[in-house]
Tab-separated table of C-alpha atoms in Angstrom:
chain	number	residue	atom	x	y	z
A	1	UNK	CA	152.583	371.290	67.951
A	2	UNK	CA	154.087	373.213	65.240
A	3	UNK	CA	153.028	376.476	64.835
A	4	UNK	CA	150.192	378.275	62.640
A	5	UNK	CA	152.447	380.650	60.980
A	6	UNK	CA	154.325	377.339	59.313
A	7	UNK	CA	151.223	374.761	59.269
A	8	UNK	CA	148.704	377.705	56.883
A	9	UNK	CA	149.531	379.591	53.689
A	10	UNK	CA	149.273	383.541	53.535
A	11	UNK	CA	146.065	384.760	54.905
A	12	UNK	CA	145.725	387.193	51.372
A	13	UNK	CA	146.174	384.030	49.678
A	14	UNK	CA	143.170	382.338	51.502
A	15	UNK	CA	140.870	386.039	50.615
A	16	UNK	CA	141.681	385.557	47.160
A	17	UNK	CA	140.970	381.816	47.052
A	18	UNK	CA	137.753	382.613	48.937
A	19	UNK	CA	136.934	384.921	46.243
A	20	UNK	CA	137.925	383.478	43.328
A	21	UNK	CA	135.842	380.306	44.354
A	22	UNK	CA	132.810	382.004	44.768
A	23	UNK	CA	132.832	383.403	42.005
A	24	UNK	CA	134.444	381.000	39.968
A	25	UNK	CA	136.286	383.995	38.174
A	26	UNK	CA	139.812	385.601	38.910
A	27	UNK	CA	137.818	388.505	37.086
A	28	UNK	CA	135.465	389.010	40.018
A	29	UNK	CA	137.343	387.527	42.450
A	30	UNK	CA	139.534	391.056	41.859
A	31	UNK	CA	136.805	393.156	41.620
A	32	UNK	CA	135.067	391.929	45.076
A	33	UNK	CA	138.742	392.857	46.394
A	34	UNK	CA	139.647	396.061	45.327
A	35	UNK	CA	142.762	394.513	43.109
A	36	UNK	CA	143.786	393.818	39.853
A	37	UNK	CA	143.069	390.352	38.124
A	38	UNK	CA	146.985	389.258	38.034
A	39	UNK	CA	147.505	389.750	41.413
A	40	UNK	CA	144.407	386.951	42.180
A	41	UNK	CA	146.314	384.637	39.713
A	42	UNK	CA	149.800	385.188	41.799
A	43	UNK	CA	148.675	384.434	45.044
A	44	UNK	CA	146.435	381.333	43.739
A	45	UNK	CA	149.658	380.581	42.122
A	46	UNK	CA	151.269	380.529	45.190
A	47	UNK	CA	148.562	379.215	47.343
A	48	UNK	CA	148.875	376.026	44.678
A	49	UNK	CA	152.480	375.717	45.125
A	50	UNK	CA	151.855	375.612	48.778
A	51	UNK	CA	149.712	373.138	48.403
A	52	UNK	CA	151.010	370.649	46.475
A	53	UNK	CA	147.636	370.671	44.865
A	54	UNK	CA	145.578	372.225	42.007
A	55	UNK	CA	142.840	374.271	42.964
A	56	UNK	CA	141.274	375.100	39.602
A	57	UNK	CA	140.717	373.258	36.545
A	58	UNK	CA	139.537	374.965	33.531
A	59	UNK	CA	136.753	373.855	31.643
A	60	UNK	CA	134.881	375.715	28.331
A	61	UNK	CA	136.423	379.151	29.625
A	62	UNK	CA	134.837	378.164	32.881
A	63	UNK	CA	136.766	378.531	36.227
A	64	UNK	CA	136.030	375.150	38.519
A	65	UNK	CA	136.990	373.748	41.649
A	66	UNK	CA	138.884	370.766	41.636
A	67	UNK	CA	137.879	368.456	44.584
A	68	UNK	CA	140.684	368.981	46.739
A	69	UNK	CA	139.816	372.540	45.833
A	70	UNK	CA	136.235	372.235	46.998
A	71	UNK	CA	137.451	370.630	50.252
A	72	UNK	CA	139.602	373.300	50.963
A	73	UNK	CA	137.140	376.319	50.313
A	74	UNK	CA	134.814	374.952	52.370
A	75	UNK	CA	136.939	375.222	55.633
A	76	UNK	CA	138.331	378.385	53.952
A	77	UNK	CA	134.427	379.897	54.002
A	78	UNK	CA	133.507	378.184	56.905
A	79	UNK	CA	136.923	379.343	59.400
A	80	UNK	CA	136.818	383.092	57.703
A	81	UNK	CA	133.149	383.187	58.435
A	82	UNK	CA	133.128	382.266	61.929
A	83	UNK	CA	136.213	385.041	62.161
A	84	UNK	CA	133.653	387.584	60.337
A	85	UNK	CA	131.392	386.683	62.944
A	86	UNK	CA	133.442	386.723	65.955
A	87	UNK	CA	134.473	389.917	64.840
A	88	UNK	CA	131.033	391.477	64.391
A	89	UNK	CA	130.170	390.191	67.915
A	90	UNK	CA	133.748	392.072	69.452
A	91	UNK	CA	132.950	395.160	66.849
A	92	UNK	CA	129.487	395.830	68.569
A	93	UNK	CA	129.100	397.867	71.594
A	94	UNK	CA	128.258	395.615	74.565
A	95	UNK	CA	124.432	395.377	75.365
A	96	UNK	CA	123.212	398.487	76.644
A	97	UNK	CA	119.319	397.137	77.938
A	98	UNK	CA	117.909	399.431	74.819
A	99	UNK	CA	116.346	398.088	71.924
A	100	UNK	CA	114.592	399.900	68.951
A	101	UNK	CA	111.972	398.167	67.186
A	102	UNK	CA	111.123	399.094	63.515
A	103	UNK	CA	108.299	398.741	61.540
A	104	UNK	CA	105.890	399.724	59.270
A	105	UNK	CA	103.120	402.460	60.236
A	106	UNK	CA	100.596	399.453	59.423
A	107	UNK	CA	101.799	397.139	61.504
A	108	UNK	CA	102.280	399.579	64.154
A	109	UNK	CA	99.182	400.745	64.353
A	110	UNK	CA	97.141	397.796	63.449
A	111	UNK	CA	98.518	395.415	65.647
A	112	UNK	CA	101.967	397.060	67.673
A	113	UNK	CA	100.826	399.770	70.092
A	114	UNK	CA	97.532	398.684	71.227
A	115	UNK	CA	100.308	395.580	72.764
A	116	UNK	CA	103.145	398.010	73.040
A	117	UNK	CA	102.716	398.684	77.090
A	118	UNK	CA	102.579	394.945	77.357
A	119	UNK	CA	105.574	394.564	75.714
A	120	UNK	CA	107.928	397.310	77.448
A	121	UNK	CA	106.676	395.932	81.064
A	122	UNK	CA	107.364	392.202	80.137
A	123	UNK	CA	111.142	392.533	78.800
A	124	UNK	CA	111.688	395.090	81.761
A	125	UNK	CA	114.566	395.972	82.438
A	126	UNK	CA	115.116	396.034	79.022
A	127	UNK	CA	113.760	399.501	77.132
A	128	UNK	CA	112.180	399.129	73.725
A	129	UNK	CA	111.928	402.282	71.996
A	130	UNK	CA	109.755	402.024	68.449
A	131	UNK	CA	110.675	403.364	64.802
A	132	UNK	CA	107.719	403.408	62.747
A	133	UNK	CA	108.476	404.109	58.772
A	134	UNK	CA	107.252	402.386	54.980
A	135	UNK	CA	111.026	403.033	53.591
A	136	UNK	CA	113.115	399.891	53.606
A	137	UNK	CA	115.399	400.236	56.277
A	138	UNK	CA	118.805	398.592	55.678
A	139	UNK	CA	120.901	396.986	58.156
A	140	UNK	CA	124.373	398.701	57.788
A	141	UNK	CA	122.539	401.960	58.619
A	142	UNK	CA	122.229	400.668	62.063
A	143	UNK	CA	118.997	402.570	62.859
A	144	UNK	CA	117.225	399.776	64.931
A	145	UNK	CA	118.310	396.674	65.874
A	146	UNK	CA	114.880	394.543	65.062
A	147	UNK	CA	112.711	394.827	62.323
A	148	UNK	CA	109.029	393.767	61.841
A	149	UNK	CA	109.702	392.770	58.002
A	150	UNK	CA	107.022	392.105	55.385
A	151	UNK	CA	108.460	389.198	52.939
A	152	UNK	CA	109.607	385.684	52.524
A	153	UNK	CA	112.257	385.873	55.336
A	154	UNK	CA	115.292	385.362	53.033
A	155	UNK	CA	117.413	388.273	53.802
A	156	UNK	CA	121.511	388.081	53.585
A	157	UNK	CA	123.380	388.345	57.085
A	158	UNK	CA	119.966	388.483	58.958
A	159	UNK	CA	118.365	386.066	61.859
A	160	UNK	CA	114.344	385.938	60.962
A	161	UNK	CA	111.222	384.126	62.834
A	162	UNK	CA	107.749	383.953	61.226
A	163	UNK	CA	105.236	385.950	63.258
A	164	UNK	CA	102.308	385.752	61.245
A	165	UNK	CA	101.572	383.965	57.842
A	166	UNK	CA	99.503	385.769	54.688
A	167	UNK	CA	96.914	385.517	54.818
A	168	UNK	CA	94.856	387.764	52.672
A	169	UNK	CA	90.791	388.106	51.788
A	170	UNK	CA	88.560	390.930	51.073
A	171	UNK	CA	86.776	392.735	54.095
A	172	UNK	CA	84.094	395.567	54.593
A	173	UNK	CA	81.634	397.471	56.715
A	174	UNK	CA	79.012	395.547	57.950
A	175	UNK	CA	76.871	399.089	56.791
A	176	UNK	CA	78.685	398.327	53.236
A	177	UNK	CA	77.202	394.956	53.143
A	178	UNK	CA	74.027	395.939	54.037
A	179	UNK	CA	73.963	398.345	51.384
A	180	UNK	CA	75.336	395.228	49.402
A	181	UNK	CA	72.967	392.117	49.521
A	182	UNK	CA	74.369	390.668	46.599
A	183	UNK	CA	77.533	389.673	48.502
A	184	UNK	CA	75.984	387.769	51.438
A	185	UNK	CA	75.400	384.198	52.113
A	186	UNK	CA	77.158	381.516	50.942
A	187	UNK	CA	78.525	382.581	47.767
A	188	UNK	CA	81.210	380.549	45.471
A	189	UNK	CA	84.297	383.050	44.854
A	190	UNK	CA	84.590	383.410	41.375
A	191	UNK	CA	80.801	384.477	41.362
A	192	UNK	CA	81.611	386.863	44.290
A	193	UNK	CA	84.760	387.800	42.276
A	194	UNK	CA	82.340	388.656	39.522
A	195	UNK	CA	80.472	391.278	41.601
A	196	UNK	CA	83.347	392.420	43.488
A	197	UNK	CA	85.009	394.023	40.937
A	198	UNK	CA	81.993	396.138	39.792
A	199	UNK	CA	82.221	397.767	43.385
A	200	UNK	CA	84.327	400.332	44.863
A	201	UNK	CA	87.672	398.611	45.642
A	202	UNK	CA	90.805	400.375	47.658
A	203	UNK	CA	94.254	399.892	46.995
A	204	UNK	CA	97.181	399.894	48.610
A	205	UNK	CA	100.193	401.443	47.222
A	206	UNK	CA	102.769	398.301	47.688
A	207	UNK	CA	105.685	400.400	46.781
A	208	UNK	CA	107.539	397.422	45.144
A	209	UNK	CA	107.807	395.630	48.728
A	210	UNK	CA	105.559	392.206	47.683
A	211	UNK	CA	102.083	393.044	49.243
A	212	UNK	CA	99.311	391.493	47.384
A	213	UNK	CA	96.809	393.466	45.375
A	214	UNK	CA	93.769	392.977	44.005
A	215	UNK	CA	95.203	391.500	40.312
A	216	UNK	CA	96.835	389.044	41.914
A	217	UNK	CA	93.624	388.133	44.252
A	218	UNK	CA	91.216	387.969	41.447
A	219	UNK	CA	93.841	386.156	39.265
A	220	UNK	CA	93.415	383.408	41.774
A	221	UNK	CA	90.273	383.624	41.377
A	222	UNK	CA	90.379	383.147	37.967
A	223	UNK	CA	88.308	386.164	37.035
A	224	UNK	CA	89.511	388.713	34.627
A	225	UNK	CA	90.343	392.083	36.639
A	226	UNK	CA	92.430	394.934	35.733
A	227	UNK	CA	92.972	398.004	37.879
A	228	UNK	CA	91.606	401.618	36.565
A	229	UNK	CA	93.884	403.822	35.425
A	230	UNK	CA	92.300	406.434	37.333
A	231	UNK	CA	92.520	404.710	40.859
A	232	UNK	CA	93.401	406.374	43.537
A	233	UNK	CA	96.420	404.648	45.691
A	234	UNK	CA	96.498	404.496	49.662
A	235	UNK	CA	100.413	405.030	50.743
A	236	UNK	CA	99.056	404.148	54.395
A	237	UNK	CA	96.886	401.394	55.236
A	238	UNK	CA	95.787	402.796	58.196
A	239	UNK	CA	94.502	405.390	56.709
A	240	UNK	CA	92.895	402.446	54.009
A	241	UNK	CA	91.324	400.559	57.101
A	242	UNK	CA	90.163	403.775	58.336
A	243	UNK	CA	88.174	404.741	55.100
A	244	UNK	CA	87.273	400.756	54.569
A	245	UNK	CA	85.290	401.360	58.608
A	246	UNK	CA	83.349	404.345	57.137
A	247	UNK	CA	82.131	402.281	54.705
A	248	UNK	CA	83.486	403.573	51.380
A	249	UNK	CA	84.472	400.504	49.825
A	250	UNK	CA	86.138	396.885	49.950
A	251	UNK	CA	89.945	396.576	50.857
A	252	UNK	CA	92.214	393.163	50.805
A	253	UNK	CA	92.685	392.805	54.901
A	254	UNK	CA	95.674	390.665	56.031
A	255	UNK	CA	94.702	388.705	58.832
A	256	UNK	CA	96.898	389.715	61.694
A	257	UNK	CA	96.125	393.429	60.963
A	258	UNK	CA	92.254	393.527	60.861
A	259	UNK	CA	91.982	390.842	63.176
A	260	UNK	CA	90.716	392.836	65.869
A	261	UNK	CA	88.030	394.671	63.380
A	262	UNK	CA	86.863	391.551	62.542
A	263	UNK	CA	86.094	390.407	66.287
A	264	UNK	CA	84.387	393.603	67.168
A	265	UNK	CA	82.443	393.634	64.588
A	266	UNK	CA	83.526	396.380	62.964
A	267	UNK	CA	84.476	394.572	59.989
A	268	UNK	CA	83.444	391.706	58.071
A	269	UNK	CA	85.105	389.047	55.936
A	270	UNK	CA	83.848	388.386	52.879
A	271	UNK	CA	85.201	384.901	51.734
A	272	UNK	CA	87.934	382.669	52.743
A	273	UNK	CA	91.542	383.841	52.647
A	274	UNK	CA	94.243	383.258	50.590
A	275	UNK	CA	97.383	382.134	51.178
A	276	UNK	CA	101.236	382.488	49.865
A	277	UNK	CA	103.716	379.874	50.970
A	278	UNK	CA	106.737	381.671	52.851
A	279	UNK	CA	104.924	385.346	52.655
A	280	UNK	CA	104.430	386.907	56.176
A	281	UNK	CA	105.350	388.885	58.579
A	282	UNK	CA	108.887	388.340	60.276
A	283	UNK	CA	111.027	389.598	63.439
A	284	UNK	CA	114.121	390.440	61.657
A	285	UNK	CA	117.821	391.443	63.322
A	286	UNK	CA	121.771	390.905	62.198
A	287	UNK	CA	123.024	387.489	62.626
A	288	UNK	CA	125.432	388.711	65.431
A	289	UNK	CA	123.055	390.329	67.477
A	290	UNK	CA	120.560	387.117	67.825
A	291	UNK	CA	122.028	386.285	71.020
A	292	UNK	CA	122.344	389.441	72.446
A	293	UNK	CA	119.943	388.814	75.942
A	294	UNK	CA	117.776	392.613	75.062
A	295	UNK	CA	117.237	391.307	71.607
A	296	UNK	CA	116.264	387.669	72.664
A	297	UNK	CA	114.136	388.837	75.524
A	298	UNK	CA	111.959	390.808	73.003
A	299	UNK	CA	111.719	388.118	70.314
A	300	UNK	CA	110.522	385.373	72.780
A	301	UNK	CA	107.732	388.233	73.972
A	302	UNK	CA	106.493	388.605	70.255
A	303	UNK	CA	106.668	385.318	69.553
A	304	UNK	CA	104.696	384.137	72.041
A	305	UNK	CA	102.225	387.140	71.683
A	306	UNK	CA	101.880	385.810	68.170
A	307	UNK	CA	101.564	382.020	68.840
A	308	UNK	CA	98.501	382.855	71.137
A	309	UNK	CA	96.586	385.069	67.989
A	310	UNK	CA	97.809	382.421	65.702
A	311	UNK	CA	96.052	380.130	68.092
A	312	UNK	CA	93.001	382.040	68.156
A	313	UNK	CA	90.318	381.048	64.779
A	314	UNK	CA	89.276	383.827	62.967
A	315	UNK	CA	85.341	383.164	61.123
A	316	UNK	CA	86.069	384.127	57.708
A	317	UNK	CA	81.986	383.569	56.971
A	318	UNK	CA	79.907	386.818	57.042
């Protein structure tokens, strides 16, 4: 068998191709690569000639593919990306038994370290040390390895599995509703909408990271809502929850994280939840560490810790 050198074309050749097609523009093709926009032309040049083939066709100032093109940048992506992750595999120091877990101060003290002894003595020997923060926390910073994630699980380079759906509904002091008759029985939610927002509602301060608020809950319910200017904003739901138990007003509880309020009875539900296709909670880590045994030993605890609670009903009816 002849050998690679002879059988590809330059591997800068390839980078540039790999650019340019993705972007369909030498432009950004060179910017992407640190060069100038000639030097993408030359090697494509060159790549062509090698070849035998065109690789572009222009079209209305538009860069495209030609179909022998296509074929060829899709084993261009799909060979450079399993290199990418080969290397990120090699680059990463070998598994040391230690895992951090980061997430928000919500999560971790609504639902994380009541479970968190569990945890550490069923991925034994494996150590799982826990980050709590409400900052986004990127990946290239390398500051934990997993990451409880609040979204639609569609982050770049990143392995995610669904631990909890949204699911979202109004919840208070069962002292509150006393003091409240007008919101029990069985009432339909626009009306309860209606008397809702004449009450003392809490909000959360999302901080730009998707959680749902109450303009977008009594949106749904079709009842015209807008937030005073004068409100005062919760940065940590905890802290929410905890004023929401003393029985100073009505907060939006997400399911998984007032769960256990709700079964004590130190909480009650005050209609049926709502629900956003794709929004959750997710277990989050780089693509090249999913297969690392520490990191798959602790997703397979959570998510069977979280198929037995999704298992479990929740009575939404006060």
């Amino acid at each position: 068998m002849s050998s690679l050198r002879k059988r590809l074309p330059s591997l800068n050749g390839l980078l540039a191709f790999e650019a340019a097609a993705k972007h369909e523009n030498f432009t950004e093709a060179a910017k992407e690569l640190g060069v100038h926009q000639p030097s993408i032309s030359r090697h494509i040049s060159l790549l062509e000639q090698f070849m035998g083939r065109s690789l572009f066709v222009r079209s209305n100032n538009q860069l495209l593919l030609t179909e022998e093109g296509r074929r060829l940048w899709q084993a261009v992506n799909a060979g450079l990306g399993q290199i990418a992750d080969a290397t990120d595999e090699l680059r990463e120091p070998p598994d040391q038994g230690i895992v951090t877990v980061a997430c928000s101060f919500g999560f971790a003290h609504q639902w994380l370290l009541a479970r968190y002894g569990v945890l550490q003595k069923a991925v034994a020997p494996v150590k799982v040390k826990l980050l709590t923060t409400d900052h986004h926390i990127e990946y290239d910073q390398k500051e934990a390895e997993i990451l409880v994630r609040f979204g639609q699980g569609d982050w770049p380079d990143c392995f995610a599995r669904k631990l909890f759906k949204e699911e979202v509904f109004p919840v208070c002091s069962p002292d509150f509703l006393a003091r409240h008759p007008d919101l029990q029985g069985n009432i339909p939610q626009n009306k309860l909408a209606e008397r809702l927002k004449k009450l003392s509602l809490l909000h959360y301060d999302t901080g730009g990271q998707g959680w749902f608020t109450w303009d977008q809950w009594f949106r749904i319910q079709r009842v015209s809502y807008q937030t005073p200017s004068d409100v005062t904003y919760y940065e940590n739901y905890p802290f929410q929850i905890r004023a929401t138990l003393d029985g100073e007003g009505i907060s939006l509880g997400w399911s998984c994280l007032v769960a256990e309020h709700l079964e004590k009875g130190e909480l009650v539900s005050l209609c049926q939840p709502v629900q956003r296709e794709k929004w959750g909670y997710y277990l989050v880590c780089r693509k090249n560490l999913a297969t690392r045994p520490s990191i798959k030993a602790v997703f397979d605890w959570f998510s069977n810790a979280c198929l037995i609670i999704n298992d479990k009903r929740i009575d939404y009816d006060n």
